[in-house]
PDB file of C-alpha atoms in Angstrom:
ATOM      1  CA  MET C 313       3.034  27.935 -35.879  1.00 51.00           C
ATOM      2  CA  PHE C 314       4.939  24.604 -36.217  1.00 51.00           C
ATOM      3  CA  ALA C 315       7.862  25.924 -34.187  1.00 55.00           C
ATOM      4  CA  LEU C 316       5.564  26.451 -31.222  1.00 51.00           C
ATOM      5  CA  ALA C 317       3.857  23.065 -31.551  1.00 53.00           C
ATOM      6  CA  ARG C 318       7.034  21.072 -30.915  1.00 53.00           C
ATOM      7  CA  PRO C 319       7.789  22.578 -27.440  1.00 51.00           C
ATOM      8  CA  ILE C 320       4.216  22.066 -26.428  1.00 50.00           C
ATOM      9  CA  ARG C 321       4.389  18.408 -27.383  1.00 49.00           C
ATOM     10  CA  VAL C 322       7.607  17.982 -25.433  1.00 44.00           C
ATOM     11  CA  VAL C 323       6.098  19.619 -22.351  1.00 42.00           C
ATOM     12  CA  LEU C 324       3.002  17.398 -22.639  1.00 42.00           C
ATOM     13  CA  ALA C 325       5.127  14.261 -23.045  1.00 42.00           C
ATOM     14  CA  VAL C 326       7.125  15.120 -19.937  1.00 37.00           C
ATOM     15  CA  ALA C 327       4.006  15.910 -17.938  1.00 39.00           C
ATOM     16  CA  LEU C 328       2.470  12.552 -18.906  1.00 36.00           C
ATOM     17  CA  LEU C 329       5.670  10.735 -18.032  1.00 36.00           C
ATOM     18  CA  PHE C 330       5.741  12.231 -14.502  1.00 38.00           C
ATOM     19  CA  ALA C 331       2.028  11.859 -13.996  1.00 39.00           C
ATOM     20  CA  GLY C 332       2.496   8.109 -13.760  1.00 40.00           C
ATOM     21  CA  THR C 333       4.941   8.474 -10.901  1.00 38.00           C
ATOM     22  CA  LEU C 334       2.798  10.631  -8.660  1.00 40.00           C
ATOM     23  CA  PRO C 335       0.635   9.035  -6.023  1.00 44.00           C
ATOM     24  CA  SER C 336      -3.054   8.720  -6.723  1.00 43.00           C
ATOM     25  CA  VAL C 337      -5.281   8.680  -3.662  1.00 45.00           C
ATOM     26  CA  ALA C 338      -8.953   7.752  -3.701  1.00 46.00           C
ATOM     27  CA  SER C 339     -11.262   8.007  -0.698  1.00 46.00           C
ATOM     28  CA  ASP C 340     -14.298   5.790  -0.889  1.00 45.00           C
ATOM     29  CA  GLU C 341     -17.116   8.114   0.056  1.00 46.00           C
ATOM     30  CA  ASP C 342     -19.599   5.362  -0.276  1.00 49.00           C
ATOM     31  CA  ASN C 343     -17.577   3.086   2.016  1.00 70.00           C
ATOM     32  CA  GLU C 344     -17.628   0.142  -0.316  1.00 86.00           C
ATOM     33  CA  ARG C 345     -17.462  -3.166   1.538  1.00 88.00           C
ATOM     34  CA  ALA C 346     -14.064  -4.846   1.374  1.00 88.00           C
ATOM     35  CA  PRO C 347     -14.258  -8.040  -0.652  1.00 89.00           C
ATOM     36  CA  ASN C 348     -13.946 -11.384   1.114  1.00 89.00           C
ATOM     37  CA  PHE C 349     -10.278 -12.301   1.392  1.00 89.00           C
ATOM     38  CA  ARG C 350      -7.891 -14.795   2.819  1.00 89.00           C
ATOM     39  CA  ALA C 351      -4.187 -14.305   3.485  1.00 90.00           C
ATOM     40  CA  ARG C 352      -1.470 -16.385   5.108  1.00 92.00           C
ATOM     41  CA  THR C 353       1.767 -14.720   6.170  1.00 94.00           C
ATOM     42  CA  MET C 354       5.185 -16.234   5.545  1.00 94.00           C
ATOM     43  CA  ASP C 355       5.323 -17.161   9.270  1.00 93.00           C
ATOM     44  CA  GLY C 356       1.959 -18.984   9.090  1.00 94.00           C
ATOM     45  CA  GLN C 357      -0.531 -16.459  10.496  1.00 94.00           C
ATOM     46  CA  SER C 358      -3.912 -16.544   8.743  1.00 94.00           C
ATOM     47  CA  PHE C 359      -6.190 -13.531   8.165  1.00 93.00           C
ATOM     48  CA  ASN C 360      -9.624 -13.073   6.611  1.00 91.00           C
ATOM     49  CA  ASN C 361     -12.513 -10.648   6.936  1.00 89.00           C
ATOM     50  CA  ALA C 362     -13.773 -12.227  10.144  1.00 91.00           C
ATOM     51  CA  SER C 363     -10.382 -12.328  11.858  1.00 92.00           C
ATOM     52  CA  VAL C 364      -9.737  -8.572  11.248  1.00 93.00           C
ATOM     53  CA  LYS C 365     -13.180  -7.369  12.227  1.00 92.00           C
ATOM     54  CA  GLY C 366     -12.913  -4.381  14.545  1.00 94.00           C
ATOM     55  CA  LYS C 367      -9.355  -3.636  13.367  1.00 96.00           C
ATOM     56  CA  VAL C 368      -7.974  -1.212  10.752  1.00 96.00           C
ATOM     57  CA  VAL C 369      -6.107  -3.059   8.038  1.00 96.00           C
ATOM     58  CA  LEU C 370      -3.448  -1.456   5.808  1.00 96.00           C
ATOM     59  CA  LEU C 371      -2.585  -3.516   2.754  1.00 95.00           C
ATOM     60  CA  GLN C 372       0.588  -2.793   0.845  1.00 96.00           C
ATOM     61  CA  PHE C 373       1.092  -4.447  -2.498  1.00 94.00           C
ATOM     62  CA  TRP C 374       4.816  -4.427  -3.294  1.00 96.00           C
ATOM     63  CA  THR C 375       7.676  -6.196  -5.103  1.00 96.00           C
ATOM     64  CA  THR C 376      11.353  -6.671  -4.301  1.00 96.00           C
ATOM     65  CA  TRP C 377      12.424  -4.770  -7.480  1.00 96.00           C
ATOM     66  CA  CYS C 378      10.215  -1.678  -6.815  1.00 96.00           C
ATOM     67  CA  PRO C 379      12.405   1.343  -5.782  1.00 96.00           C
ATOM     68  CA  VAL C 380       9.467   3.257  -4.246  1.00 96.00           C
ATOM     69  CA  CYS C 381       8.438   0.169  -2.293  1.00 96.00           C
ATOM     70  CA  LYS C 382      11.990  -0.114  -0.912  1.00 96.00           C
ATOM     71  CA  SER C 383      12.098   3.540   0.037  1.00 95.00           C
ATOM     72  CA  GLU C 384       8.845   3.292   2.010  1.00 96.00           C
ATOM     73  CA  GLU C 385       9.607   0.002   3.834  1.00 96.00           C
ATOM     74  CA  HIS C 386      10.974   1.714   6.970  1.00 96.00           C
ATOM     75  CA  LEU C 387       7.946   4.044   7.067  1.00 96.00           C
ATOM     76  CA  LEU C 388       5.506   1.133   6.955  1.00 96.00           C
ATOM     77  CA  ASP C 389       7.486  -0.782   9.619  1.00 97.00           C
ATOM     78  CA  ALA C 390       7.477   2.285  11.937  1.00 96.00           C
ATOM     79  CA  ILE C 391       3.714   2.900  11.368  1.00 95.00           C
ATOM     80  CA  ASP C 392       2.996  -0.799  12.113  1.00 96.00           C
ATOM     81  CA  LYS C 393       4.952  -0.552  15.384  1.00 96.00           C
ATOM     82  CA  GLU C 394       3.249   2.734  16.362  1.00 94.00           C
ATOM     83  CA  PHE C 395      -0.306   1.780  15.553  1.00 95.00           C
ATOM     84  CA  ALA C 396      -0.495  -1.935  16.275  1.00 95.00           C
ATOM     85  CA  PRO C 397      -1.542  -1.251  19.907  1.00 94.00           C
ATOM     86  CA  ARG C 398      -4.388   0.851  18.532  1.00 93.00           C
ATOM     87  CA  GLY C 399      -5.747  -1.949  16.353  1.00 94.00           C
ATOM     88  CA  LEU C 400      -3.779  -1.630  13.094  1.00 96.00           C
ATOM     89  CA  ILE C 401      -2.830  -4.713  11.099  1.00 96.00           C
ATOM     90  CA  VAL C 402      -0.395  -4.212   8.257  1.00 97.00           C
ATOM     91  CA  LEU C 403      -0.156  -6.868   5.576  1.00 96.00           C
ATOM     92  CA  ALA C 404       2.564  -6.403   2.914  1.00 96.00           C
ATOM     93  CA  ILE C 405       1.626  -8.552  -0.057  1.00 94.00           C
ATOM     94  CA  ASP C 406       4.461  -9.327  -2.419  1.00 94.00           C
ATOM     95  CA  VAL C 407       2.993  -9.694  -5.936  1.00 93.00           C
ATOM     96  CA  GLY C 408       4.284 -12.075  -8.561  1.00 89.00           C
ATOM     97  CA  GLU C 409       7.523 -13.311  -6.986  1.00 92.00           C
ATOM     98  CA  GLY C 410       8.430 -16.694  -5.615  1.00 92.00           C
ATOM     99  CA  LYS C 411       9.053 -17.579  -2.018  1.00 93.00           C
ATOM    100  CA  LYS C 412      12.776 -18.061  -2.625  1.00 95.00           C
ATOM    101  CA  THR C 413      13.161 -14.543  -4.084  1.00 96.00           C
ATOM    102  CA  VAL C 414      11.241 -12.907  -1.257  1.00 96.00           C
ATOM    103  CA  LYS C 415      13.064 -14.844   1.455  1.00 96.00           C
ATOM    104  CA  LYS C 416      16.461 -13.837  -0.015  1.00 97.00           C
ATOM    105  CA  TYR C 417      15.342 -10.212  -0.208  1.00 97.00           C
ATOM    106  CA  LEU C 418      14.065 -10.209   3.373  1.00 97.00           C
ATOM    107  CA  GLN C 419      17.399 -11.636   4.593  1.00 97.00           C
ATOM    108  CA  GLU C 420      19.127  -8.609   3.108  1.00 96.00           C
ATOM    109  CA  HIS C 421      16.304  -6.108   3.926  1.00 95.00           C
ATOM    110  CA  PRO C 422      14.501  -7.284   7.054  1.00 95.00           C
ATOM    111  CA  ARG C 423      10.980  -5.996   7.641  1.00 96.00           C
ATOM    112  CA  THR C 424       8.805  -6.063  10.759  1.00 95.00           C
ATOM    113  CA  VAL C 425       5.388  -6.015   8.992  1.00 97.00           C
ATOM    114  CA  ARG C 426       3.590  -9.264   8.177  1.00 97.00           C
ATOM    115  CA  ILE C 427       4.682 -10.513   4.726  1.00 96.00           C
ATOM    116  CA  VAL C 428       2.204 -12.322   2.519  1.00 94.00           C
ATOM    117  CA  LEU C 429       3.178 -14.041  -0.750  1.00 92.00           C
ATOM    118  CA  ASN C 430       0.824 -13.678  -3.743  1.00 83.00           C
ATOM    119  CA  ASP C 431       0.320 -17.478  -3.808  1.00 82.00           C
ATOM    120  CA  ASP C 432      -1.034 -17.313  -0.250  1.00 75.00           C
ATOM    121  CA  THR C 433      -3.787 -14.771  -0.840  1.00 79.00           C
ATOM    122  CA  ASN C 434      -6.408 -13.620  -3.291  1.00 76.00           C
ATOM    123  CA  LEU C 435      -5.910  -9.931  -2.528  1.00 81.00           C
ATOM    124  CA  ALA C 436      -3.751  -8.706  -5.441  1.00 78.00           C
ATOM    125  CA  ALA C 437      -6.384  -9.704  -8.022  1.00 77.00           C
ATOM    126  CA  MET C 438      -9.230  -8.123  -5.990  1.00 80.00           C
ATOM    127  CA  TYR C 439      -7.541  -4.734  -5.853  1.00 81.00           C
ATOM    128  CA  ALA C 440      -6.030  -4.785  -9.389  1.00 79.00           C
ATOM    129  CA  ALA C 441      -2.539  -4.322  -7.985  1.00 82.00           C
ATOM    130  CA  ASP C 442      -0.596  -4.036 -11.232  1.00 82.00           C
ATOM    131  CA  ALA C 443       1.684  -1.066 -10.389  1.00 86.00           C
ATOM    132  CA  TYR C 444       3.546  -0.696  -7.162  1.00 94.00           C
ATOM    133  CA  PRO C 445       3.182   0.181  -4.408  1.00 96.00           C
ATOM    134  CA  VAL C 446      -0.604   0.112  -3.939  1.00 94.00           C
ATOM    135  CA  TYR C 447      -2.045   0.842  -0.521  1.00 96.00           C
ATOM    136  CA  VAL C 448      -5.543  -0.078   0.595  1.00 95.00           C
ATOM    137  CA  VAL C 449      -7.039   0.784   4.010  1.00 96.00           C
ATOM    138  CA  ILE C 450      -9.971  -1.168   5.423  1.00 95.00           C
ATOM    139  CA  ASP C 451     -11.745   0.472   8.345  1.00 95.00           C
ATOM    140  CA  ARG C 452     -12.980  -1.231  11.555  1.00 94.00           C
ATOM    141  CA  GLU C 453     -16.409  -1.953   9.960  1.00 93.00           C
ATOM    142  CA  GLY C 454     -14.826  -3.815   6.996  1.00 93.00           C
ATOM    143  CA  ASN C 455     -15.240  -1.018   4.435  1.00 94.00           C
ATOM    144  CA  ILE C 456     -12.601   0.276   2.074  1.00 94.00           C
ATOM    145  CA  ALA C 457     -11.668   3.643   3.556  1.00 95.00           C
ATOM    146  CA  ALA C 458      -9.075   4.734   0.995  1.00 94.00           C
ATOM    147  CA  THR C 459      -6.685   3.489  -1.684  1.00 93.00           C
ATOM    148  CA  GLN C 460      -3.416   4.943  -2.940  1.00 94.00           C
ATOM    149  CA  ARG C 461      -1.458   4.001  -6.044  1.00 93.00           C
ATOM    150  CA  GLY C 462       2.183   5.024  -5.791  1.00 93.00           C
ATOM    151  CA  GLY C 463       4.302   6.154  -2.938  1.00 92.00           C
ATOM    152  CA  GLY C 464       3.601   9.319  -1.044  1.00 90.00           C
ATOM    153  CA  GLY C 465       5.782   9.266   2.035  1.00 92.00           C
ATOM    154  CA  GLU C 466       4.908   9.344   5.693  1.00 92.00           C
ATOM    155  CA  GLY C 467       2.286  12.077   5.439  1.00 92.00           C
ATOM    156  CA  ALA C 468       0.337  10.154   2.782  1.00 93.00           C
ATOM    157  CA  LEU C 469       0.438   6.922   4.761  1.00 93.00           C
ATOM    158  CA  ARG C 470      -0.760   8.663   7.886  1.00 93.00           C
ATOM    159  CA  GLY C 471      -3.514  10.339   5.843  1.00 92.00           C
ATOM    160  CA  LEU C 472      -4.675   6.908   4.740  1.00 93.00           C
ATOM    161  CA  LEU C 473      -4.890   5.775   8.359  1.00 94.00           C
ATOM    162  CA  ALA C 474      -6.803   8.931   9.291  1.00 94.00           C
ATOM    163  CA  SER C 475      -9.354   8.078   6.616  1.00 93.00           C
ATOM    164  CA  ALA C 476     -10.089   4.906   8.549  1.00 93.00           C
ATOM    165  CA  GLY C 477     -10.369   6.726  11.865  1.00 91.00           C
ATOM    166  CA  LEU C 478      -6.755   6.268  13.129  1.00 87.00           C
ATOM    167  CA  GLU C 479      -5.757   9.836  13.849  1.00 77.00           C
ATOM    168  CA  THR C 480      -2.115  10.671  13.928  1.00 66.00           C
ATOM    169  CA  ASP C 481      -0.097  13.493  15.469  1.00 57.00           C
ATOM    170  CA  TYR C 482       2.071  13.827  12.337  1.00 51.00           C
ATOM    171  CA  GLN C 483       3.014  17.343  11.407  1.00 45.00           C
ATOM    172  CA  SER C 484       4.366  17.684   7.879  1.00 47.00           C
ATOM    173  CA  LYS C 485       7.622  19.448   7.640  1.00 43.00           C
ATOM    174  CA  PRO C 486       7.856  22.524   5.375  1.00 42.00           C
TER     175      PRO C 486
END
């Protein structure tokens, strides 16, 4: 009896360990209103609920030390480029790091999305961004369409956009 209990505990421990690394996606069926926010990008652009009305907004909460965030940067940049003409605004909010750290990182890893520092927004606290990356999609009516905690690749990001009405032609590869 005790010999069997140990392997079960090991399997459970490993399962719990990996469960924290898998993406968690939630679709807001009730279309909860996005909270009032303000954000200023590193290049001085200002955004708030009124300025993004009629647009789909994809928020990415990230850090320079997050390996999953780094691996998805190019995906987010490509999605921004592809969907900006269709009304997508991508804001990548760095959480908990100073301007100097982020600037140095961006010199070595340039990004095309709009970068917002935590000091220049109230968004991270509103969405309880305490593990990274966290993605939040706000639809054209200003409602939270979906959230995702953790990375999920291109298919997951496009699925988030689809939940806000931005359909994609993405075909997942087997």
